[in-house]
């Protein structure tokens, strides 16, 4: 495994800033398609319909199934955002349109924020690293205008990763990173999306180890 110093690992997380990783979806359960073969219905402009059918809702790993119409509409927006961000059906304008004009996408672990046109820059970069990236949605909690998800981000490391220490060449390794997503909506648009990616596990899967010795030896 390639070993990177602690500062390099931190910088690499910022470079990778996989708010993009947190987005692509072809989940085993939910999003698009949902378990059981149901799909989030999309209109001509790729925006999800406000209503999800009982079958679609039943296929989702929801922690509470007694949702209001407003909550179901919010859930549809989030699921559609995942849907249009999947590598096979990447639709950057539709993803960006899920956000309010001043909406922000925060990669909390990497300390990066994306807003405006920058929202559209994340997805292509992510797709280059992990063309088949998808997410396994394990738990979805809907509480009014807030949607929280526990998930695993999975994909194949097939694109080069640029780091301050040089280029990490793709190995074809399978990545499975634990992640938590928190979506905050208002009037049917995403005002804030906070993503927490398990970078330590992700880098380990890619064949990159944290170089603890280099950090210890500096003290």
Coordinates of N, CA and C in Angstrom, one line a residue:
X1 N 0.8 -1.2 0.0 CA 0.0 0.0 0.0 C 0.9 1.3 0.0
X2 N 0.5 2.3 -0.7 CA 1.2 3.5 -0.7 C 1.0 4.2 0.6
X3 N 2.0 4.8 1.1 CA 1.9 5.5 2.4 C 2.1 7.0 2.2
X4 N 1.2 7.8 2.7 CA 1.2 9.2 2.7 C 1.3 9.8 4.0
X5 N 2.1 10.9 4.2 CA 2.2 11.6 5.4 C 0.9 12.2 5.9
X6 N 0.9 12.5 7.2 CA -0.4 13.0 7.8 C -0.9 14.3 7.1
X7 N 0.0 15.2 6.9 CA -0.4 16.5 6.3 C -0.8 16.2 4.9
X8 N -0.2 15.3 4.2 CA -0.6 15.0 2.8 C -2.0 14.4 2.8
X9 N -2.2 13.5 3.8 CA -3.5 12.8 3.8 C -4.6 13.9 4.0
X10 N -4.3 14.8 5.0 CA -5.3 15.9 5.2 C -5.6 16.7 4.0
X11 N -4.5 17.1 3.3 CA -4.6 17.9 2.1 C -5.3 17.1 1.0
X12 N -5.0 15.8 1.0 CA -5.7 15.0 -0.1 C -7.2 14.9 0.1
X13 N -7.6 14.9 1.4 CA -9.0 14.9 1.7 C -9.7 16.1 1.2
X14 N -9.0 17.2 1.3 CA -9.5 18.5 0.8 C -9.5 18.5 -0.7
X15 N -8.5 18.0 -1.3 CA -8.4 17.9 -2.8 C -9.5 17.0 -3.3
X16 N -9.6 15.8 -2.7 CA -10.7 14.9 -3.2 C -12.0 15.5 -2.9
X17 N -12.2 16.0 -1.7 CA -13.4 16.7 -1.2 C -14.6 16.0 -1.8
X18 N -14.8 14.7 -1.5 CA -15.8 14.0 -2.1 C -17.2 14.3 -1.6
X19 N -17.5 15.5 -1.6 CA -18.9 15.9 -1.6 C -19.4 15.1 -2.8
X20 N -18.6 15.0 -3.8 CA -19.0 14.2 -4.9 C -19.1 12.8 -4.6
X21 N -18.3 12.2 -3.8 CA -18.4 10.8 -3.5 C -19.8 10.6 -2.8
X22 N -20.1 11.6 -2.0 CA -21.3 11.5 -1.3 C -22.6 11.6 -2.1
X23 N -22.4 11.8 -3.4 CA -23.6 12.1 -4.2 C -24.0 11.0 -5.1
X24 N -23.1 10.3 -5.8 CA -23.5 9.4 -6.8 C -24.3 8.3 -6.2
X25 N -25.3 7.8 -6.9 CA -26.2 6.8 -6.4 C -26.7 5.8 -7.4
X26 N -26.6 4.6 -7.0 CA -27.3 3.5 -7.7 C -27.5 2.5 -6.6
X27 N -28.2 2.9 -5.5 CA -28.2 2.2 -4.2 C -28.8 0.8 -4.3
X28 N -28.4 0.0 -3.4 CA -29.0 -1.3 -3.2 C -30.4 -1.2 -2.7
X29 N -30.6 -0.2 -1.8 CA -31.9 0.1 -1.3 C -32.1 1.6 -1.4
X30 N -33.2 2.0 -2.0 CA -33.7 3.3 -2.1 C -33.0 4.1 -3.1
X31 N -33.3 5.4 -3.2 CA -32.9 6.4 -4.2 C -33.3 6.0 -5.6
X32 N -32.5 5.4 -6.4 CA -32.9 5.2 -7.8 C -32.1 4.1 -8.4
X33 N -32.6 3.0 -8.7 CA -34.0 2.6 -8.3 C -34.1 2.2 -6.9
X34 N -35.3 2.2 -6.3 CA -35.4 1.8 -4.9 C -35.6 0.3 -4.9
X35 N -35.4 -0.3 -3.8 CA -35.5 -1.8 -3.7 C -36.9 -2.2 -4.1
X36 N -37.0 -3.4 -4.7 CA -38.2 -3.9 -5.2 C -38.6 -3.5 -6.6
X37 N -37.7 -2.7 -7.2 CA -37.8 -2.3 -8.6 C -38.6 -1.0 -8.9
X38 N -39.0 -0.4 -7.8 CA -39.7 0.9 -8.0 C -38.7 2.0 -8.3
X39 N -39.1 3.0 -9.0 CA -38.2 4.1 -9.4 C -38.8 5.4 -8.9
X40 N -37.9 6.4 -8.6 CA -38.4 7.7 -8.3 C -38.8 8.3 -9.6
X41 N -40.0 8.7 -9.7 CA -40.5 9.2 -11.0 C -39.9 10.6 -11.3
X42 N -39.5 10.8 -12.5 CA -38.9 12.1 -12.9 C -39.7 12.7 -14.1
X43 N -39.7 14.0 -14.0 CA -40.4 14.8 -15.1 C -39.4 15.0 -16.2
X44 N -39.8 15.8 -17.2 CA -38.9 16.0 -18.4 C -37.7 16.7 -18.0
X45 N -37.7 17.6 -16.9 CA -36.5 18.3 -16.5 C -35.8 17.6 -15.4
X46 N -36.1 16.3 -15.2 CA -35.4 15.4 -14.3 C -35.7 15.7 -12.8
X47 N -36.7 16.6 -12.6 CA -37.1 16.8 -11.2 C -38.1 15.8 -10.8
X48 N -38.0 15.3 -9.5 CA -38.8 14.3 -9.0 C -40.2 14.8 -8.8
X49 N -41.2 14.0 -9.0 CA -42.6 14.3 -8.7 C -42.7 14.4 -7.1
X50 N -43.6 15.2 -6.6 CA -43.7 15.4 -5.2 C -44.2 14.2 -4.5
X51 N -44.9 13.3 -5.2 CA -45.5 12.1 -4.6 C -44.7 10.9 -4.9
X52 N -44.5 10.1 -3.8 CA -43.9 8.8 -4.0 C -45.0 7.8 -3.7
X53 N -45.1 6.7 -4.5 CA -46.2 5.8 -4.3 C -46.0 5.0 -3.0
X54 N -47.0 4.4 -2.5 CA -46.9 3.5 -1.3 C -45.9 2.4 -1.5
X55 N -45.8 1.9 -2.7 CA -44.8 0.8 -3.0 C -43.4 1.4 -2.9
X56 N -43.2 2.5 -3.5 CA -41.9 3.2 -3.4 C -41.5 3.4 -1.9
X57 N -42.4 4.0 -1.2 CA -42.1 4.3 0.2 C -41.8 3.0 1.0
X58 N -42.6 1.9 0.7 CA -42.4 0.7 1.4 C -41.0 0.1 1.2
X59 N -40.4 0.4 0.0 CA -39.1 -0.2 -0.4 C -38.0 0.5 0.3
X60 N -38.2 1.7 0.9 CA -37.2 2.5 1.5 C -36.9 2.1 2.9
X61 N -35.6 2.2 3.4 CA -35.3 1.9 4.7 C -35.6 3.1 5.7
X62 N -36.9 3.4 5.8 CA -37.3 4.5 6.6 C -37.4 4.2 8.1
X63 N -37.0 5.1 8.9 CA -37.1 4.9 10.4 C -38.5 5.2 10.9
X64 N -39.2 6.0 10.1 CA -40.6 6.3 10.4 C -41.4 6.4 9.2
X65 N -42.4 5.6 9.1 CA -43.2 5.4 7.9 C -44.5 6.3 7.9
X66 N -44.7 7.0 8.9 CA -45.9 7.9 9.0 C -45.5 9.3 8.6
X67 N -45.2 9.5 7.3 CA -44.8 10.8 6.8 C -45.9 11.6 6.3
X68 N -45.8 13.0 6.5 CA -46.7 13.9 5.9 C -46.5 14.0 4.4
X69 N -47.4 14.6 3.7 CA -47.3 14.9 2.3 C -46.0 15.8 2.1
X70 N -45.9 16.7 3.0 CA -44.7 17.7 2.9 C -43.4 16.9 3.0
X71 N -43.3 16.0 3.9 CA -42.1 15.2 4.1 C -41.9 14.3 3.0
X72 N -42.9 13.7 2.4 CA -42.8 12.8 1.3 C -42.2 13.6 0.1
X73 N -42.7 14.8 -0.1 CA -42.2 15.7 -1.2 C -40.8 16.0 -1.0
X74 N -40.4 16.3 0.2 CA -39.0 16.6 0.5 C -38.1 15.4 0.2
X75 N -38.6 14.2 0.6 CA -37.9 13.0 0.4 C -37.7 12.7 -1.1
X76 N -38.7 13.0 -1.9 CA -38.6 12.8 -3.3 C -37.5 13.7 -4.0
X77 N -37.4 14.9 -3.4 CA -36.3 15.8 -3.9 C -35.0 15.3 -3.7
X78 N -34.7 14.7 -2.5 CA -33.4 14.2 -2.1 C -33.1 12.9 -2.9
X79 N -34.1 12.0 -3.1 CA -33.9 10.8 -3.8 C -33.6 11.1 -5.3
X80 N -34.2 12.2 -5.8 CA -34.0 12.5 -7.2 C -32.6 13.1 -7.3
X81 N -32.1 13.9 -6.3 CA -30.8 14.4 -6.4 C -29.7 13.3 -6.5
X82 N -30.0 12.2 -5.7 CA -29.1 11.0 -5.8 C -29.2 10.4 -7.2
X83 N -30.4 10.3 -7.7 CA -30.7 9.6 -9.0 C -29.9 10.3 -10.1
X84 N -30.0 11.6 -10.2 CA -29.4 12.3 -11.3 C -27.9 12.4 -11.2
X85 N -27.3 12.1 -10.0 CA -25.9 12.1 -9.8 C -25.2 10.8 -10.0
X86 N -25.9 9.7 -10.3 CA -25.3 8.4 -10.5 C -24.5 8.5 -11.8
X87 N -23.3 7.8 -11.8 CA -22.4 7.9 -12.9 C -23.0 7.5 -14.2
X88 N -23.9 6.5 -14.3 CA -24.5 6.1 -15.5 C -25.5 7.1 -16.1
X89 N -26.0 7.9 -15.3 CA -27.1 8.9 -15.7 C -26.8 10.3 -15.2
X90 N -25.5 10.6 -15.2 CA -25.1 11.9 -14.6 C -25.8 13.1 -15.3
X91 N -26.5 13.9 -14.5 CA -27.2 15.0 -15.0 C -26.9 16.2 -14.1
X92 N -25.8 16.9 -14.4 CA -25.3 17.9 -13.5 C -26.3 19.1 -13.4
X93 N -26.9 19.6 -14.4 CA -27.8 20.7 -14.3 C -29.0 20.3 -13.4
X94 N -29.5 19.1 -13.5 CA -30.6 18.7 -12.7 C -30.2 18.6 -11.2
X95 N -29.0 18.1 -10.9 CA -28.5 18.1 -9.6 C -28.4 19.5 -9.0
X96 N -27.8 20.4 -9.7 CA -27.6 21.8 -9.3 C -29.0 22.4 -9.0
X97 N -30.0 22.1 -9.9 CA -31.3 22.6 -9.8 C -32.0 22.1 -8.5
X98 N -31.5 21.1 -7.9 CA -32.1 20.6 -6.6 C -31.9 21.6 -5.5
X99 N -30.9 22.4 -5.7 CA -30.5 23.4 -4.6 C -31.2 24.7 -4.8
X100 N -31.4 25.4 -3.7 CA -31.8 26.8 -3.7 C -30.7 27.7 -4.3
X101 N -31.0 28.9 -4.7 CA -30.1 29.8 -5.4 C -28.8 29.9 -4.5
X102 N -29.0 30.0 -3.2 CA -27.9 30.2 -2.3 C -27.5 28.9 -1.6
X103 N -28.0 27.7 -2.1 CA -27.8 26.5 -1.4 C -26.3 26.1 -1.4
X104 N -26.0 25.3 -0.4 CA -24.5 25.0 -0.2 C -24.4 23.5 0.0
X105 N -23.3 22.9 -0.5 CA -23.0 21.5 -0.3 C -21.7 21.5 0.5
X106 N -21.8 21.0 1.8 CA -20.6 21.0 2.6 C -20.0 19.6 2.8
X107 N -18.8 19.4 2.4 CA -18.0 18.2 2.7 C -17.4 18.4 4.0
X108 N -18.0 18.0 5.1 CA -17.6 18.4 6.4 C -16.3 17.9 6.8
X109 N -16.0 16.6 6.4 CA -14.7 16.0 6.8 C -13.5 16.7 6.1
X110 N -13.7 17.0 4.9 CA -12.6 17.6 4.1 C -12.5 19.1 4.3
X111 N -13.6 19.7 4.9 CA -13.6 21.1 5.2 C -13.8 21.9 3.9
X112 N -14.6 21.4 3.0 CA -14.8 22.1 1.7 C -16.3 22.4 1.5
X113 N -16.6 23.5 0.9 CA -18.0 23.9 0.6 C -18.1 24.2 -0.9
X114 N -19.3 23.9 -1.4 CA -19.6 24.1 -2.8 C -20.9 24.8 -3.0
X115 N -20.9 25.9 -3.8 CA -22.1 26.7 -3.9 C -22.1 27.3 -5.3
X116 N -23.3 27.6 -5.8 CA -23.4 28.1 -7.2 C -22.9 27.2 -8.2
X117 N -22.1 27.7 -9.2 CA -21.6 26.9 -10.3 C -20.7 25.8 -9.7
X118 N -20.0 26.0 -8.6 CA -19.1 24.9 -8.1 C -19.9 23.7 -7.7
X119 N -21.2 23.7 -7.5 CA -22.0 22.5 -7.2 C -21.9 21.5 -8.4
X120 N -21.7 22.1 -9.6 CA -21.7 21.2 -10.8 C -20.3 20.7 -11.1
X121 N -19.3 21.2 -10.4 CA -17.9 20.7 -10.6 C -17.6 19.4 -9.9
X122 N -18.3 19.1 -8.8 CA -18.0 18.0 -8.0 C -18.3 16.7 -8.6
X123 N -19.5 16.6 -9.3 CA -19.9 15.3 -9.8 C -19.0 14.7 -10.9
X124 N -18.6 15.5 -11.9 CA -17.7 14.9 -12.9 C -16.4 14.5 -12.3
X125 N -15.8 15.2 -11.3 CA -14.6 14.8 -10.7 C -14.7 13.5 -10.0
X126 N -15.8 13.3 -9.3 CA -16.1 12.1 -8.6 C -16.2 10.9 -9.5
X127 N -17.0 11.2 -10.6 CA -17.2 10.1 -11.6 C -15.9 9.7 -12.3
X128 N -15.0 10.5 -12.4 CA -13.7 10.2 -13.0 C -12.9 9.2 -12.0
X129 N -13.0 9.4 -10.7 CA -12.4 8.6 -9.8 C -13.1 7.2 -9.6
X130 N -14.4 7.3 -9.5 CA -15.2 6.0 -9.3 C -16.3 6.0 -10.2
X131 N -16.1 5.6 -11.5 CA -17.2 5.7 -12.5 C -18.4 4.9 -12.1
X132 N -18.3 3.9 -11.3 CA -19.5 3.1 -10.9 C -20.0 3.4 -9.5
X133 N -19.6 4.5 -9.0 CA -19.9 4.8 -7.6 C -21.4 4.8 -7.3
X134 N -21.7 4.2 -6.2 CA -23.1 4.1 -5.8 C -23.2 4.0 -4.3
X135 N -24.4 4.2 -3.8 CA -24.5 4.2 -2.4 C -25.6 3.2 -1.9
X136 N -25.3 2.5 -0.8 CA -26.3 1.6 -0.2 C -26.9 2.4 1.0
X137 N -28.1 2.8 0.8 CA -28.8 3.5 1.8 C -29.4 2.6 2.9
X138 N -28.9 2.8 4.1 CA -29.2 1.8 5.2 C -30.3 2.3 6.1
X139 N -30.4 3.6 6.4 CA -31.4 4.2 7.2 C -31.7 5.6 6.8
X140 N -33.0 5.9 6.6 CA -33.4 7.2 6.2 C -34.4 7.8 7.3
X141 N -34.1 8.9 7.8 CA -35.0 9.6 8.8 C -35.5 10.9 8.2
X142 N -36.8 11.1 8.2 CA -37.4 12.3 7.6 C -38.1 13.0 8.8
X143 N -37.7 14.2 9.0 CA -38.2 15.1 10.1 C -38.5 16.4 9.5
X144 N -39.7 16.6 9.0 CA -40.0 17.9 8.4 C -39.2 18.3 7.2
X145 N -38.4 19.3 7.3 CA -37.5 19.8 6.3 C -36.1 19.2 6.4
X146 N -35.9 18.3 7.3 CA -34.5 17.7 7.5 C -34.6 16.2 7.1
X147 N -33.7 15.7 6.3 CA -33.6 14.3 5.9 C -32.2 13.8 6.3
X148 N -32.1 12.8 7.1 CA -30.8 12.2 7.5 C -30.7 10.8 7.0
X149 N -29.5 10.5 6.5 CA -29.2 9.2 6.0 C -28.0 8.6 6.5
X150 N -28.0 7.3 6.8 CA -26.8 6.5 7.1 C -26.6 5.6 5.9
X151 N -25.4 5.5 5.3 CA -25.2 4.8 4.1 C -23.8 4.3 3.9
X152 N -23.5 3.6 2.9 CA -22.2 3.2 2.5 C -22.0 3.6 1.1
X153 N -20.9 4.2 0.8 CA -20.5 4.6 -0.6 C -19.6 3.6 -1.1
X154 N -20.0 3.0 -2.3 CA -19.2 2.0 -2.9 C -18.9 2.3 -4.3
X155 N -17.8 1.8 -4.8 CA -17.3 2.0 -6.1 C -16.0 1.4 -6.4
X156 N -15.5 1.5 -7.6 CA -14.2 1.0 -8.1 C -13.3 2.1 -8.4
X157 N -12.1 2.0 -7.8 CA -11.1 3.0 -8.0 C -10.4 2.9 -9.4
X158 N -11.0 3.6 -10.3 CA -10.5 3.5 -11.7 C -10.0 4.8 -12.4
X159 N -9.9 5.8 -11.6 CA -9.4 7.1 -12.1 C -8.2 7.6 -11.2
X160 N -7.2 8.3 -11.7 CA -6.1 8.8 -10.9 C -6.5 9.8 -9.9
X161 N -5.9 9.7 -8.7 CA -6.2 10.6 -7.6 C -5.0 11.6 -7.5
X162 N -5.2 12.9 -7.8 CA -4.2 13.8 -7.7 C -4.0 14.3 -6.2
X163 N -2.8 14.2 -5.7 CA -2.5 14.6 -4.3 C -1.3 15.5 -4.2
X164 N -1.1 16.3 -3.1 CA 0.1 17.1 -3.0 C 1.4 16.3 -3.1
X165 N 1.3 15.0 -2.8 CA 2.5 14.2 -2.9 C 2.7 13.5 -4.3
X166 N 1.8 13.7 -5.2 CA 1.8 13.1 -6.5 C 0.6 12.4 -6.8
X167 N 0.6 11.7 -7.9 CA -0.6 11.0 -8.4 C -0.7 9.6 -7.9
X168 N -1.8 9.2 -7.3 CA -2.1 7.9 -6.9 C -2.8 7.2 -8.1
X169 N -2.1 6.2 -8.6 CA -2.7 5.5 -9.8 C -3.8 4.6 -9.4
X170 N -4.8 4.5 -10.3 CA -6.0 3.6 -10.0 C -5.5 2.2 -10.0
X171 N -6.2 1.4 -9.1 CA -5.8 0.0 -8.9 C -7.0 -0.9 -9.2
X172 N -8.2 -0.4 -9.4 CA -9.3 -1.2 -9.6 C -9.8 -1.8 -8.3
X173 N -9.4 -1.2 -7.2 CA -9.8 -1.7 -5.8 C -11.2 -1.3 -5.6
X174 N -11.9 -2.1 -4.8 CA -13.3 -1.8 -4.4 C -13.3 -0.9 -3.2
X175 N -14.1 0.2 -3.2 CA -14.2 1.1 -2.1 C -15.6 1.0 -1.4
X176 N -15.5 0.9 -0.1 CA -16.8 0.8 0.7 C -16.6 1.7 1.9
X177 N -17.1 3.0 1.8 CA -16.9 4.0 2.8 C -18.1 4.3 3.6
X178 N -18.1 4.2 4.9 CA -19.3 4.6 5.7 C -19.5 6.1 5.6
X179 N -20.7 6.5 5.5 CA -21.0 7.9 5.3 C -22.3 8.3 6.0
X180 N -22.5 9.6 6.3 CA -23.7 10.1 6.9 C -24.0 11.4 6.1
X181 N -25.3 11.5 5.6 CA -25.7 12.7 4.9 C -26.9 13.4 5.6
X182 N -26.8 14.7 5.6 CA -27.9 15.5 6.2 C -28.3 16.6 5.3
X183 N -29.6 16.5 4.9 CA -30.2 17.4 3.9 C -31.2 18.4 4.6
X184 N -31.1 19.7 4.3 CA -31.9 20.7 4.9 C -32.6 21.4 3.7
X185 N -34.0 21.3 3.7 CA -34.7 21.8 2.6 C -35.7 23.0 3.0
X186 N -36.0 23.8 2.0 CA -37.0 24.8 2.3 C -37.7 25.1 0.9
X187 N -39.1 25.0 1.0 CA -39.9 25.3 -0.3 C -39.4 24.4 -1.4
X188 N -39.1 23.1 -1.1 CA -38.8 22.1 -2.1 C -37.4 22.2 -2.7
X189 N -36.6 23.0 -2.1 CA -35.2 23.1 -2.6 C -34.2 22.8 -1.4
X190 N -33.0 22.4 -1.8 CA -32.0 22.1 -0.8 C -31.3 23.3 -0.4
X191 N -31.4 23.7 0.8 CA -30.7 24.9 1.3 C -29.3 24.5 1.8
X192 N -29.1 23.4 2.3 CA -27.8 22.9 2.8 C -27.8 21.4 2.8
X193 N -26.6 20.9 2.4 CA -26.4 19.5 2.4 C -25.0 19.2 3.0
X194 N -25.1 18.6 4.2 CA -23.8 18.3 5.0 C -23.5 16.8 4.8
X195 N -22.3 16.6 4.3 CA -21.9 15.2 4.1 C -20.7 14.8 4.9
X196 N -20.7 13.7 5.5 CA -19.6 13.2 6.3 C -19.1 11.8 5.8
X197 N -18.0 11.9 5.0 CA -17.5 10.7 4.4 C -16.4 10.0 5.3
X198 N -16.4 8.7 5.4 CA -15.4 8.0 6.1 C -14.1 7.9 5.3
X199 N -13.3 9.0 5.2 CA -12.1 9.0 4.4 C -11.1 8.0 4.8
X200 N -10.9 7.8 6.1 CA -9.9 6.8 6.5 C -10.1 5.5 5.9
X201 N -11.3 5.0 5.9 CA -11.7 3.7 5.4 C -11.6 3.8 3.8
X202 N -12.0 4.9 3.2 CA -12.0 5.0 1.8 C -10.5 4.9 1.3
X203 N -9.6 5.7 1.9 CA -8.2 5.7 1.5 C -7.6 4.3 1.7
X204 N -7.9 3.6 2.8 CA -7.4 2.3 3.0 C -7.9 1.3 1.9
X205 N -9.1 1.4 1.5 CA -9.6 0.6 0.4 C -8.9 0.9 -0.9
X206 N -8.5 2.1 -1.1 CA -7.8 2.5 -2.3 C -6.3 2.1 -2.3
X207 N -5.9 1.7 -1.1 CA -4.5 1.2 -1.0 C -3.5 2.3 -0.4
X208 N -4.1 3.3 0.2 CA -3.3 4.4 0.8 C -3.5 4.3 2.3
X209 N -2.3 4.2 3.0 CA -2.3 4.1 4.4 C -2.0 5.5 5.1
X210 N -2.5 5.8 6.2 CA -2.1 6.9 7.0 C -0.7 6.7 7.5
X211 N 0.2 7.6 7.3 CA 1.6 7.4 7.8 C 1.7 8.0 9.2
X212 N 1.3 7.3 10.2 CA 1.4 7.8 11.6 C 2.8 8.1 12.0
X213 N 3.8 7.3 11.5 CA 5.2 7.4 11.9 C 5.7 8.8 11.6
X214 N 5.3 9.3 10.4 CA 5.8 10.6 9.9 C 5.3 11.7 10.8
X215 N 4.1 11.6 11.3 CA 3.6 12.6 12.2 C 4.2 12.5 13.6
X216 N 4.5 11.3 14.1 CA 5.1 11.1 15.4 C 6.5 11.6 15.4
X217 N 7.3 11.4 14.3 CA 8.7 11.7 14.2 C 8.9 13.2 14.2
X218 N 7.9 14.0 13.9 CA 8.0 15.4 13.8 C 8.0 16.1 15.2
X219 N 7.7 15.3 16.2 CA 7.6 15.9 17.6 C 8.7 15.3 18.5

